[in-house]
Short mmCIF file of N, CA, C and O in Angstrom, two decimals:
data_model
loop_
_atom_site.label_atom_id
_atom_site.label_comp_id
_atom_site.label_asym_id
_atom_site.label_seq_id
_atom_site.Cartn_x
_atom_site.Cartn_y
_atom_site.Cartn_z
N UNK J 1 22.36 -11.89 9.53
CA UNK J 1 21.94 -10.55 8.93
C UNK J 1 22.90 -8.84 8.91
O UNK J 1 23.10 -8.43 7.75
N UNK J 2 23.22 -8.53 10.28
CA UNK J 2 23.80 -7.28 10.12
C UNK J 2 24.85 -6.93 9.81
O UNK J 2 25.11 -6.29 9.32
N UNK J 3 25.86 -8.17 9.75
CA UNK J 3 27.11 -8.28 8.53
C UNK J 3 27.16 -7.88 7.31
O UNK J 3 27.80 -7.24 6.67
N UNK J 4 26.14 -8.60 6.64
CA UNK J 4 25.68 -8.51 5.93
C UNK J 4 25.36 -7.03 5.12
O UNK J 4 25.61 -6.28 3.81
N UNK J 5 24.45 -6.53 6.36
CA UNK J 5 23.58 -5.27 5.73
C UNK J 5 24.96 -4.12 6.25
O UNK J 5 24.92 -3.06 5.03
N UNK J 6 25.47 -4.37 6.87
CA UNK J 6 26.79 -3.18 6.93
C UNK J 6 27.76 -3.50 5.94
O UNK J 6 28.17 -2.41 5.27
N UNK J 7 28.43 -4.56 5.27
CA UNK J 7 29.05 -4.44 3.78
C UNK J 7 28.38 -4.17 2.77
O UNK J 7 29.11 -3.27 1.98
N UNK J 8 27.18 -3.97 3.03
CA UNK J 8 26.31 -3.44 1.47
C UNK J 8 26.18 -1.96 1.83
O UNK J 8 26.44 -1.28 0.89
N UNK J 9 26.24 -1.28 2.98
CA UNK J 9 26.64 0.13 2.93
C UNK J 9 27.24 0.42 3.55
O UNK J 9 28.00 1.51 2.81
N UNK J 10 28.47 0.09 3.69
CA UNK J 10 29.98 0.04 3.37
C UNK J 10 30.31 0.71 1.91
O UNK J 10 30.84 1.09 1.45
N UNK J 11 29.89 -0.59 0.73
CA UNK J 11 30.17 -0.50 -0.07
C UNK J 11 29.68 0.32 -0.78
O UNK J 11 29.67 1.71 -1.70
N UNK J 12 28.23 0.57 -0.89
CA UNK J 12 27.75 1.58 -1.21
C UNK J 12 27.75 3.37 -0.78
O UNK J 12 27.57 3.44 -1.87
N UNK J 13 28.80 3.36 0.22
CA UNK J 13 28.99 4.65 1.15
C UNK J 13 30.28 5.09 -0.25
O UNK J 13 30.06 5.84 -0.08
N UNK J 14 30.93 4.04 -0.34
CA UNK J 14 32.39 4.19 -0.92
C UNK J 14 32.54 4.16 -2.61
O UNK J 14 33.42 4.53 -3.10
N UNK J 15 31.65 3.25 -3.04
CA UNK J 15 31.43 3.63 -4.69
C UNK J 15 31.63 4.44 -5.04
O UNK J 15 31.91 4.93 -6.20
N UNK J 16 30.48 5.38 -4.94
CA UNK J 16 30.28 6.96 -5.93
C UNK J 16 31.95 7.02 -5.76
O UNK J 16 32.02 8.27 -6.07
N UNK J 17 32.71 7.37 -4.67
CA UNK J 17 33.79 7.93 -4.00
C UNK J 17 34.44 7.56 -5.18
O UNK J 17 35.55 8.19 -5.68
N UNK J 18 34.71 6.21 -5.00
CA UNK J 18 35.51 5.53 -5.93
C UNK J 18 35.87 6.14 -7.31
O UNK J 18 36.73 6.00 -8.43
N UNK J 19 34.06 6.31 -8.10
CA UNK J 19 34.34 6.86 -9.30
C UNK J 19 34.69 7.53 -9.31
O UNK J 19 35.28 8.48 -10.54
N UNK J 20 34.01 8.79 -8.06
CA UNK J 20 34.69 9.90 -8.39
C UNK J 20 36.25 10.19 -9.04
O UNK J 20 36.47 11.31 -9.49
N UNK J 21 37.03 9.48 -7.96
CA UNK J 21 38.42 9.60 -8.63
C UNK J 21 38.51 8.96 -9.41
O UNK J 21 39.79 9.93 -9.85
N UNK J 22 38.28 7.41 -9.98
CA UNK J 22 39.19 7.53 -10.92
C UNK J 22 38.66 7.81 -12.34
O UNK J 22 39.33 8.16 -13.15
N UNK J 23 37.56 8.67 -12.18
CA UNK J 23 37.22 9.49 -13.78
C UNK J 23 37.46 11.26 -13.40
O UNK J 23 36.83 11.71 -14.22
N UNK J 24 38.14 11.04 -12.67
CA UNK J 24 38.23 12.92 -12.09
C UNK J 24 39.00 13.28 -13.61
O UNK J 24 39.30 14.54 -14.26
N UNK J 25 40.07 12.66 -13.70
CA UNK J 25 41.80 12.55 -14.55
C UNK J 25 41.18 12.47 -15.83
O UNK J 25 41.71 12.18 -17.01
N UNK J 26 40.56 11.40 -16.58
CA UNK J 26 40.70 10.70 -17.78
C UNK J 26 39.18 9.76 -17.88
O UNK J 26 38.49 9.46 -16.79
N UNK J 27 38.85 9.25 -18.73
CA UNK J 27 37.36 8.48 -18.66
C UNK J 27 38.40 6.88 -18.59
O UNK J 27 39.25 6.71 -18.94
N UNK J 28 36.87 6.78 -18.31
CA UNK J 28 36.98 4.85 -17.95
C UNK J 28 36.01 3.98 -18.48
O UNK J 28 34.97 4.73 -18.29
N UNK J 29 36.29 3.04 -18.73
CA UNK J 29 34.97 2.58 -18.72
C UNK J 29 34.56 1.18 -17.60
O UNK J 29 35.94 0.76 -17.13
N UNK J 30 33.47 1.65 -16.77
CA UNK J 30 33.74 0.93 -15.48
C UNK J 30 32.33 -0.05 -15.36
O UNK J 30 31.01 -0.20 -15.85
N UNK J 31 32.98 -1.25 -15.73
CA UNK J 31 31.29 -2.79 -15.26
C UNK J 31 31.66 -2.92 -13.72
O UNK J 31 32.80 -3.41 -12.81
N UNK J 32 30.59 -2.86 -13.57
CA UNK J 32 29.61 -3.26 -11.90
C UNK J 32 29.50 -4.62 -12.02
O UNK J 32 27.88 -5.01 -12.69
N UNK J 33 29.51 -5.44 -11.74
CA UNK J 33 28.73 -6.83 -11.15
C UNK J 33 28.66 -7.36 -9.79
O UNK J 33 29.66 -6.68 -9.35
N UNK J 34 27.81 -7.89 -9.99
CA UNK J 34 28.04 -8.45 -8.19
C UNK J 34 27.42 -10.03 -8.23
O UNK J 34 26.97 -10.85 -9.34
N UNK J 35 27.26 -10.29 -7.01
CA UNK J 35 27.48 -11.84 -6.58
C UNK J 35 26.12 -12.06 -6.58
O UNK J 35 25.55 -11.34 -6.53
N UNK J 36 25.51 -12.79 -6.75
CA UNK J 36 24.19 -13.70 -5.88
C UNK J 36 24.56 -14.38 -5.43
O UNK J 36 25.55 -14.97 -4.60
N UNK J 37 23.47 -14.75 -4.34
CA UNK J 37 23.37 -15.77 -3.80
C UNK J 37 22.84 -15.47 -2.35
O UNK J 37 22.52 -16.58 -1.48
N UNK J 38 22.54 -14.42 -2.12
CA UNK J 38 21.71 -14.26 -0.88
C UNK J 38 20.95 -13.54 -1.21
O UNK J 38 20.63 -12.20 -1.31
N UNK J 39 19.82 -13.37 -0.29
CA UNK J 39 18.66 -13.08 -0.20
C UNK J 39 18.50 -11.79 0.85
O UNK J 39 18.39 -11.86 1.88
N UNK J 40 17.98 -10.61 1.23
CA UNK J 40 18.24 -9.69 1.72
C UNK J 40 17.01 -8.88 2.26
O UNK J 40 16.93 -7.72 2.07
N UNK J 41 15.82 -9.87 2.27
CA UNK J 41 14.70 -9.47 3.14
C UNK J 41 13.59 -9.21 1.23
O UNK J 41 12.54 -9.24 2.16
N UNK J 42 14.07 -9.29 0.21
CA UNK J 42 13.26 -8.75 -0.86
C UNK J 42 12.21 -10.32 -1.08
O UNK J 42 11.96 -11.07 -0.31
N UNK J 43 10.83 -9.24 -0.99
CA UNK J 43 10.04 -10.60 -1.18
C UNK J 43 9.80 -11.19 0.01
O UNK J 43 8.94 -12.52 0.50
N UNK J 44 10.13 -10.99 1.42
CA UNK J 44 10.21 -11.69 2.37
C UNK J 44 11.12 -12.72 2.42
O UNK J 44 10.94 -12.96 3.39
N UNK J 45 11.87 -13.29 2.29
CA UNK J 45 13.35 -14.01 1.91
C UNK J 45 14.99 -13.54 2.93
O UNK J 45 15.42 -12.42 2.19
N UNK J 46 15.08 -14.36 2.94
CA UNK J 46 16.41 -13.74 3.98
C UNK J 46 17.62 -15.25 3.76
O UNK J 46 16.84 -16.38 3.75
N UNK J 47 18.63 -14.80 3.34
CA UNK J 47 19.66 -15.57 3.60
C UNK J 47 20.10 -16.65 2.47
O UNK J 47 19.87 -16.00 1.60
N UNK J 48 20.56 -18.01 2.01
CA UNK J 48 21.25 -18.05 1.10
C UNK J 48 20.08 -19.70 1.01
O UNK J 48 19.29 -20.31 1.44
N UNK J 49 20.55 -19.93 0.06
CA UNK J 49 20.03 -21.97 -0.28
C UNK J 49 18.68 -21.45 -0.64
O UNK J 49 18.23 -23.14 -0.71
N UNK J 50 18.14 -21.06 -1.32
CA UNK J 50 16.55 -21.19 -2.12
C UNK J 50 16.27 -20.24 -3.09
O UNK J 50 17.89 -19.70 -4.10
N UNK J 51 16.12 -20.91 -3.97
CA UNK J 51 16.20 -21.09 -4.82
C UNK J 51 14.86 -19.55 -5.98
O UNK J 51 13.48 -20.07 -5.83
N UNK J 52 15.39 -18.48 -6.04
CA UNK J 52 14.07 -17.43 -5.99
C UNK J 52 14.88 -16.34 -6.56
O UNK J 52 16.44 -16.09 -7.10
N UNK J 53 14.10 -15.21 -7.91
CA UNK J 53 14.90 -14.44 -8.60
C UNK J 53 16.19 -13.91 -7.88
O UNK J 53 16.62 -12.93 -8.67
N UNK J 54 15.26 -13.48 -6.71
CA UNK J 54 16.71 -11.81 -5.83
C UNK J 54 17.61 -12.56 -5.58
O UNK J 54 18.85 -12.32 -5.34
N UNK J 55 17.68 -13.96 -5.60
CA UNK J 55 18.91 -14.92 -5.59
C UNK J 55 19.76 -15.13 -7.11
O UNK J 55 21.09 -14.74 -6.50
N UNK J 56 19.01 -16.04 -7.93
CA UNK J 56 19.78 -16.59 -9.02
C UNK J 56 19.86 -15.19 -10.20
O UNK J 56 20.55 -15.52 -11.11
N UNK J 57 19.57 -13.97 -9.87
CA UNK J 57 19.33 -12.97 -10.82
C UNK J 57 20.92 -12.16 -10.06
O UNK J 57 21.08 -12.21 -9.11
N UNK J 58 21.78 -11.52 -11.27
CA UNK J 58 23.26 -11.27 -11.42
C UNK J 58 22.89 -9.55 -11.63
O UNK J 58 22.99 -9.90 -12.34
N UNK J 59 22.85 -8.40 -11.20
CA UNK J 59 22.73 -7.30 -11.09
C UNK J 59 24.18 -7.23 -12.08
O UNK J 59 25.14 -7.40 -12.17
N UNK J 60 23.84 -6.15 -13.02
CA UNK J 60 24.89 -5.93 -13.66
C UNK J 60 24.95 -4.79 -14.60
O UNK J 60 23.93 -3.80 -14.72
N UNK J 61 26.29 -3.35 -14.52
CA UNK J 61 25.81 -2.16 -14.16
C UNK J 61 27.21 -2.22 -15.28
O UNK J 61 28.40 -2.15 -14.86
N UNK J 62 27.02 -1.07 -16.36
CA UNK J 62 28.20 -0.64 -16.95
C UNK J 62 27.86 0.74 -17.33
O UNK J 62 26.98 1.19 -17.68
N UNK J 63 29.22 1.69 -17.69
CA UNK J 63 29.33 3.13 -17.80
C UNK J 63 30.61 3.49 -18.12
O UNK J 63 31.02 3.44 -17.72
N UNK J 64 30.53 4.65 -18.78
CA UNK J 64 31.19 4.96 -19.60
C UNK J 64 31.97 6.00 -19.32
O UNK J 64 30.06 7.10 -19.79
N UNK J 65 32.95 7.05 -18.54
CA UNK J 65 32.50 8.29 -18.07
C UNK J 65 34.00 8.51 -18.50
O UNK J 65 35.12 8.07 -18.76
#
């Protein structure tokens, strides 16, 4: 699990920088989607291979900047 937490932390750290850089000089439509398949402790569940909303729901966000 440590590698998964590290990967999420890394992405979270750099996502803001990426958006700031992209939108500095012109407007962008940014669409973010996430893979599903892993639970990271939500509801006490960890890992893959379980059918829970934490695993089967795919986050989505759209932003026009």
